[in-house]
């Protein structure tokens, strides 16, 4: 419940370049994949590099209509600021995970069947935001910035 209430604040913080810490450190998970983080029934439908530090993945489960976002480091190691978030503008559904992690941030889930999806994450000081994603002919907008 706290995550859902704070997600709009976290989205604003991301757009302003701030980091919000809401979670405890995750254990390092070698060879982590989006399916290991989100669940085996989630298939990767989009991704964006987070500088050279890793990748943020958007996945989808066609059996329940839910999307999941996970930010995964290329080389797990010492804890660092990381995030993963998802927002469905049409319904205001959202979820976020912000904190200091060794391997990945997430999973974050939202029902997105038939809707455009905004999603993103960060690793260290590199932030990625994808808006208007996965909604047919509409072109998505990607922003990557270093803070």
Coordinates of N, CA, C and O in Angstrom, one line a residue, residues 10-102:
X10 N 7.6 9.3 -6.4 CA 8.8 8.7 -6.9 C 8.9 9.0 -8.4 O 10.0 9.3 -8.9
X11 N 7.8 9.0 -9.2 CA 7.9 9.4 -10.6 C 8.3 10.8 -10.7 O 9.1 11.2 -11.6
X12 N 7.8 11.7 -9.9 CA 8.2 13.1 -9.9 C 9.7 13.2 -9.6 O 10.4 13.9 -10.2
X13 N 10.1 12.5 -8.6 CA 11.5 12.5 -8.2 C 12.4 12.1 -9.3 O 13.5 12.6 -9.6
X14 N 12.0 11.0 -10.0 CA 12.8 10.5 -11.1 C 12.9 11.6 -12.2 O 13.9 11.8 -12.8
X15 N 11.8 12.2 -12.5 CA 11.8 13.2 -13.6 C 12.6 14.4 -13.2 O 13.2 15.1 -14.0
X16 N 12.8 14.7 -11.9 CA 13.6 15.8 -11.4 C 15.0 15.3 -11.1 O 15.9 16.2 -10.8
X17 N 15.3 14.0 -11.2 CA 16.6 13.5 -11.0 C 17.0 13.2 -9.6 O 18.1 13.0 -9.3
X18 N 16.0 13.0 -8.8 CA 16.2 12.7 -7.4 C 16.0 11.2 -7.2 O 15.3 10.5 -7.9
X19 N 16.6 10.6 -6.2 CA 16.4 9.2 -5.8 C 15.7 9.2 -4.5 O 15.9 9.9 -3.6
X20 N 14.8 8.2 -4.4 CA 14.0 8.0 -3.2 C 14.2 6.6 -2.7 O 14.0 5.6 -3.5
X21 N 14.7 6.4 -1.5 CA 15.0 5.1 -1.0 C 13.8 4.6 -0.2 O 13.3 5.2 0.8
X22 N 13.2 3.4 -0.6 CA 12.1 2.9 0.0 C 12.2 1.4 0.4 O 11.3 0.8 1.0
X23 N 13.3 0.8 0.0 CA 13.4 -0.7 0.2 C 14.8 -1.1 0.8 O 15.7 -0.3 0.7
X24 N 14.8 -2.3 1.3 CA 16.1 -2.8 1.9 C 16.9 -3.5 0.8 O 16.3 -3.8 -0.3
X25 N 18.2 -3.7 1.0 CA 19.0 -4.2 -0.1 C 18.6 -5.6 -0.5 O 18.2 -6.4 0.4
X26 N 18.6 -5.9 -1.8 CA 18.4 -7.3 -2.3 C 19.7 -8.0 -2.3 O 20.7 -7.5 -2.5
X27 N 19.6 -9.3 -2.2 CA 20.8 -10.2 -2.2 C 21.2 -10.3 -3.7 O 20.4 -10.2 -4.6
X28 N 22.5 -10.4 -3.9 CA 23.1 -10.5 -5.2 C 22.6 -11.8 -5.8 O 22.5 -12.8 -5.2
X29 N 22.2 -11.8 -7.1 CA 21.7 -12.9 -7.8 C 22.4 -13.1 -9.1 O 22.1 -12.4 -10.0
X30 N 23.4 -14.0 -9.1 CA 24.1 -14.2 -10.4 C 23.2 -14.7 -11.5 O 22.3 -15.4 -11.3
X31 N 23.5 -14.2 -12.7 CA 22.8 -14.6 -13.9 C 21.3 -14.3 -13.8 O 20.4 -15.1 -14.2
X32 N 21.0 -13.2 -13.2 CA 19.6 -12.7 -13.0 C 19.0 -12.4 -14.3 O 19.6 -11.7 -15.2
X33 N 17.8 -12.8 -14.6 CA 17.0 -12.5 -15.8 C 15.7 -11.8 -15.4 O 15.3 -12.0 -14.3
X34 N 15.1 -11.1 -16.3 CA 13.8 -10.5 -16.0 C 12.8 -11.6 -15.6 O 11.9 -11.3 -14.7
X35 N 12.9 -12.8 -16.1 CA 11.9 -13.9 -15.8 C 12.2 -14.4 -14.4 O 11.3 -14.8 -13.7
X36 N 13.4 -14.4 -13.9 CA 13.7 -14.8 -12.6 C 13.2 -13.7 -11.6 O 12.8 -14.1 -10.5
X37 N 13.2 -12.5 -12.0 CA 12.8 -11.4 -11.1 C 11.2 -11.3 -11.1 O 10.6 -11.2 -10.1
X38 N 10.6 -11.3 -12.3 CA 9.2 -11.0 -12.5 C 8.4 -12.3 -12.4 O 7.2 -12.3 -11.9
X39 N 8.9 -13.4 -12.8 CA 8.2 -14.7 -12.9 C 8.3 -15.3 -14.2 O 8.4 -14.6 -15.3
X40 N 8.3 -16.6 -14.3 CA 8.6 -17.3 -15.5 C 7.5 -17.1 -16.6 O 7.8 -17.3 -17.8
X41 N 6.3 -16.7 -16.2 CA 5.3 -16.4 -17.2 C 5.3 -15.0 -17.9 O 4.6 -14.7 -18.8
X42 N 6.3 -14.2 -17.4 CA 6.5 -12.9 -18.0 C 7.5 -12.9 -19.1 O 8.6 -13.4 -18.9
X43 N 7.1 -12.4 -20.3 CA 8.0 -12.4 -21.4 C 8.5 -10.9 -21.7 O 7.7 -10.0 -21.5
X44 N 9.7 -10.8 -22.0 CA 10.3 -9.4 -22.2 C 9.7 -8.9 -23.5 O 9.7 -9.5 -24.6
X45 N 9.1 -7.7 -23.4 CA 8.5 -7.0 -24.6 C 9.2 -5.7 -24.9 O 9.0 -5.1 -26.0
X46 N 10.1 -5.2 -24.0 CA 10.9 -4.0 -24.3 C 12.0 -3.9 -23.3 O 12.0 -4.5 -22.2
X47 N 13.0 -3.2 -23.6 CA 14.1 -3.0 -22.7 C 14.9 -1.7 -23.1 O 14.7 -1.2 -24.2
X48 N 15.6 -1.2 -22.2 CA 16.4 0.0 -22.4 C 17.7 -0.1 -21.6 O 17.7 -0.4 -20.4
X49 N 18.9 0.2 -22.2 CA 20.1 0.2 -21.5 C 20.2 1.3 -20.5 O 19.6 2.4 -20.7
X50 N 20.8 1.1 -19.3 CA 21.0 2.1 -18.3 C 22.5 2.3 -18.3 O 23.2 1.8 -17.5
X51 N 22.9 3.2 -19.3 CA 24.3 3.4 -19.5 C 25.0 2.1 -19.7 O 24.5 1.2 -20.4
X52 N 26.2 1.9 -19.1 CA 26.9 0.6 -19.2 C 26.7 -0.2 -18.0 O 27.2 -1.3 -17.9
X53 N 25.8 0.2 -17.1 CA 25.6 -0.5 -15.8 C 24.6 -1.6 -15.8 O 24.6 -2.5 -15.0
X54 N 23.8 -1.7 -16.8 CA 22.8 -2.7 -16.9 C 21.6 -2.4 -17.8 O 21.8 -1.5 -18.7
X55 N 20.5 -3.0 -17.6 CA 19.3 -2.8 -18.4 C 18.1 -2.8 -17.6 O 18.0 -3.5 -16.6
X56 N 17.1 -2.0 -18.0 CA 15.8 -2.0 -17.4 C 14.8 -2.7 -18.4 O 14.9 -2.4 -19.6
X57 N 14.1 -3.7 -17.9 CA 13.3 -4.5 -18.8 C 11.8 -4.3 -18.5 O 11.4 -4.2 -17.3
X58 N 11.0 -4.3 -19.5 CA 9.5 -4.3 -19.4 C 9.1 -5.7 -19.9 O 9.4 -6.1 -21.0
X59 N 8.3 -6.4 -19.0 CA 7.9 -7.7 -19.4 C 6.3 -7.7 -19.3 O 5.7 -6.8 -18.7
X60 N 5.7 -8.7 -19.9 CA 4.3 -8.8 -19.9 C 3.8 -10.3 -19.8 O 4.4 -11.2 -20.3
X61 N 2.8 -10.4 -19.0 CA 2.2 -11.8 -18.8 C 0.8 -11.7 -19.5 O -0.1 -11.1 -19.0
X62 N 0.7 -12.4 -20.6 CA -0.5 -12.4 -21.4 C -1.7 -13.1 -20.7 O -2.8 -12.8 -21.1
X63 N -1.4 -14.0 -19.8 CA -2.5 -14.7 -19.1 C -3.2 -13.8 -18.1 O -4.4 -14.0 -17.8
X64 N -2.6 -12.8 -17.5 CA -3.2 -12.0 -16.5 C -3.2 -10.5 -16.9 O -3.7 -9.6 -16.2
X65 N -2.6 -10.1 -18.0 CA -2.6 -8.7 -18.5 C -1.7 -7.8 -17.7 O -1.8 -6.6 -17.9
X66 N -0.8 -8.3 -16.9 CA 0.0 -7.5 -16.1 C 1.4 -7.3 -16.7 O 2.0 -8.2 -17.3
X67 N 1.9 -6.1 -16.5 CA 3.3 -5.8 -16.9 C 4.2 -5.9 -15.6 O 3.7 -5.7 -14.5
X68 N 5.5 -6.1 -15.8 CA 6.4 -6.1 -14.8 C 7.7 -5.4 -15.2 O 8.1 -5.5 -16.4
X69 N 8.3 -4.6 -14.4 CA 9.6 -3.9 -14.7 C 10.6 -4.3 -13.7 O 10.4 -4.4 -12.5
X70 N 11.8 -4.6 -14.3 CA 13.0 -5.0 -13.4 C 14.2 -4.3 -14.0 O 14.4 -4.3 -15.2
X71 N 15.0 -3.7 -13.1 CA 16.3 -3.1 -13.5 C 17.4 -4.0 -13.0 O 17.5 -4.3 -11.8
X72 N 18.2 -4.5 -14.0 CA 19.2 -5.5 -13.6 C 20.6 -5.1 -14.0 O 20.8 -4.6 -15.1
X73 N 21.5 -5.1 -13.1 CA 22.9 -4.7 -13.3 C 23.6 -5.8 -14.1 O 23.4 -7.0 -14.0
X74 N 24.5 -5.3 -15.0 CA 25.4 -6.2 -15.8 C 26.3 -6.9 -14.9 O 26.6 -8.1 -15.2
X75 N 26.9 -6.3 -13.9 CA 27.9 -6.9 -13.0 C 27.5 -6.6 -11.6 O 27.8 -5.5 -11.0
X76 N 26.8 -7.5 -10.9 CA 26.4 -7.3 -9.5 C 27.6 -7.1 -8.7 O 28.7 -7.5 -9.0
X77 N 27.5 -6.3 -7.6 CA 28.6 -6.0 -6.7 C 28.1 -5.3 -5.5 O 27.1 -5.6 -4.9
X78 N 28.9 -4.3 -5.1 CA 28.6 -3.5 -3.9 C 27.2 -2.8 -4.1 O 26.8 -2.5 -5.2
X79 N 26.5 -2.5 -3.0 CA 25.2 -1.9 -3.1 C 25.4 -0.5 -3.7 O 26.4 0.2 -3.6
X80 N 24.4 -0.1 -4.5 CA 24.3 1.2 -5.1 C 22.8 1.5 -5.3 O 21.9 0.7 -5.3
X81 N 22.6 2.8 -5.5 CA 21.2 3.3 -5.7 C 20.7 2.7 -7.0 O 21.3 2.7 -8.0
X82 N 19.5 2.1 -6.9 CA 18.8 1.5 -8.1 C 17.3 1.7 -7.9 O 16.8 1.9 -6.8
X83 N 16.6 1.7 -9.1 CA 15.2 1.8 -9.0 C 14.6 1.1 -10.2 O 15.2 0.8 -11.2
X84 N 13.3 0.8 -10.1 CA 12.5 0.2 -11.1 C 11.0 0.7 -10.9 O 10.6 0.7 -9.7
X85 N 10.4 1.2 -11.9 CA 9.0 1.7 -11.7 C 8.2 1.5 -13.0 O 8.7 1.4 -14.1
X86 N 6.9 1.5 -12.8 CA 5.9 1.4 -13.9 C 4.7 2.3 -13.6 O 4.3 2.4 -12.4
X87 N 4.1 2.9 -14.6 CA 2.9 3.7 -14.5 C 2.1 3.6 -15.7 O 2.6 3.6 -16.8
X88 N 0.8 3.4 -15.5 CA -0.2 3.3 -16.6 C -1.0 4.6 -16.5 O -1.9 4.7 -15.7
X89 N -0.7 5.5 -17.5 CA -1.4 6.8 -17.4 C -2.9 6.8 -17.5 O -3.6 7.5 -16.8
X90 N -3.5 5.8 -18.3 CA -4.9 5.8 -18.4 C -5.7 5.4 -17.1 O -6.8 5.8 -16.9
X91 N -5.0 4.6 -16.3 CA -5.7 4.1 -15.1 C -5.0 4.6 -13.8 O -5.6 4.3 -12.7
X92 N -3.9 5.2 -13.9 CA -3.1 5.7 -12.7 C -2.6 4.5 -11.9 O -2.1 4.7 -10.8
X93 N -2.6 3.3 -12.5 CA -2.0 2.1 -11.8 C -0.5 2.3 -11.8 O 0.1 2.8 -12.8
X94 N 0.2 2.0 -10.7 CA 1.6 2.2 -10.6 C 2.2 1.4 -9.5 O 1.6 0.9 -8.7
X95 N 3.5 1.2 -9.7 CA 4.3 0.5 -8.6 C 5.8 1.0 -8.8 O 6.2 1.3 -9.9
X96 N 6.5 0.9 -7.7 CA 7.9 1.4 -7.8 C 8.7 0.7 -6.7 O 8.2 0.2 -5.7
X97 N 10.0 0.6 -7.0 CA 11.0 0.0 -6.0 C 12.2 0.8 -6.1 O 12.9 0.9 -7.1
X98 N 12.6 1.5 -5.0 CA 13.7 2.4 -4.9 C 14.6 2.0 -3.7 O 14.0 1.8 -2.6
X99 N 15.9 1.9 -3.9 CA 16.7 1.6 -2.7 C 18.1 1.3 -3.1 O 18.6 1.7 -4.2
X100 N 18.9 0.7 -2.3 CA 20.3 0.3 -2.6 C 20.3 -1.2 -2.7 O 20.0 -1.9 -1.8
X101 N 20.8 -1.6 -3.9 CA 20.8 -3.0 -4.2 C 22.1 -3.5 -4.8 O 22.9 -2.7 -5.3
X102 N 22.4 -4.8 -4.7 CA 23.6 -5.4 -5.3 C 23.4 -5.9 -6.7 O 24.4 -6.0 -7.4

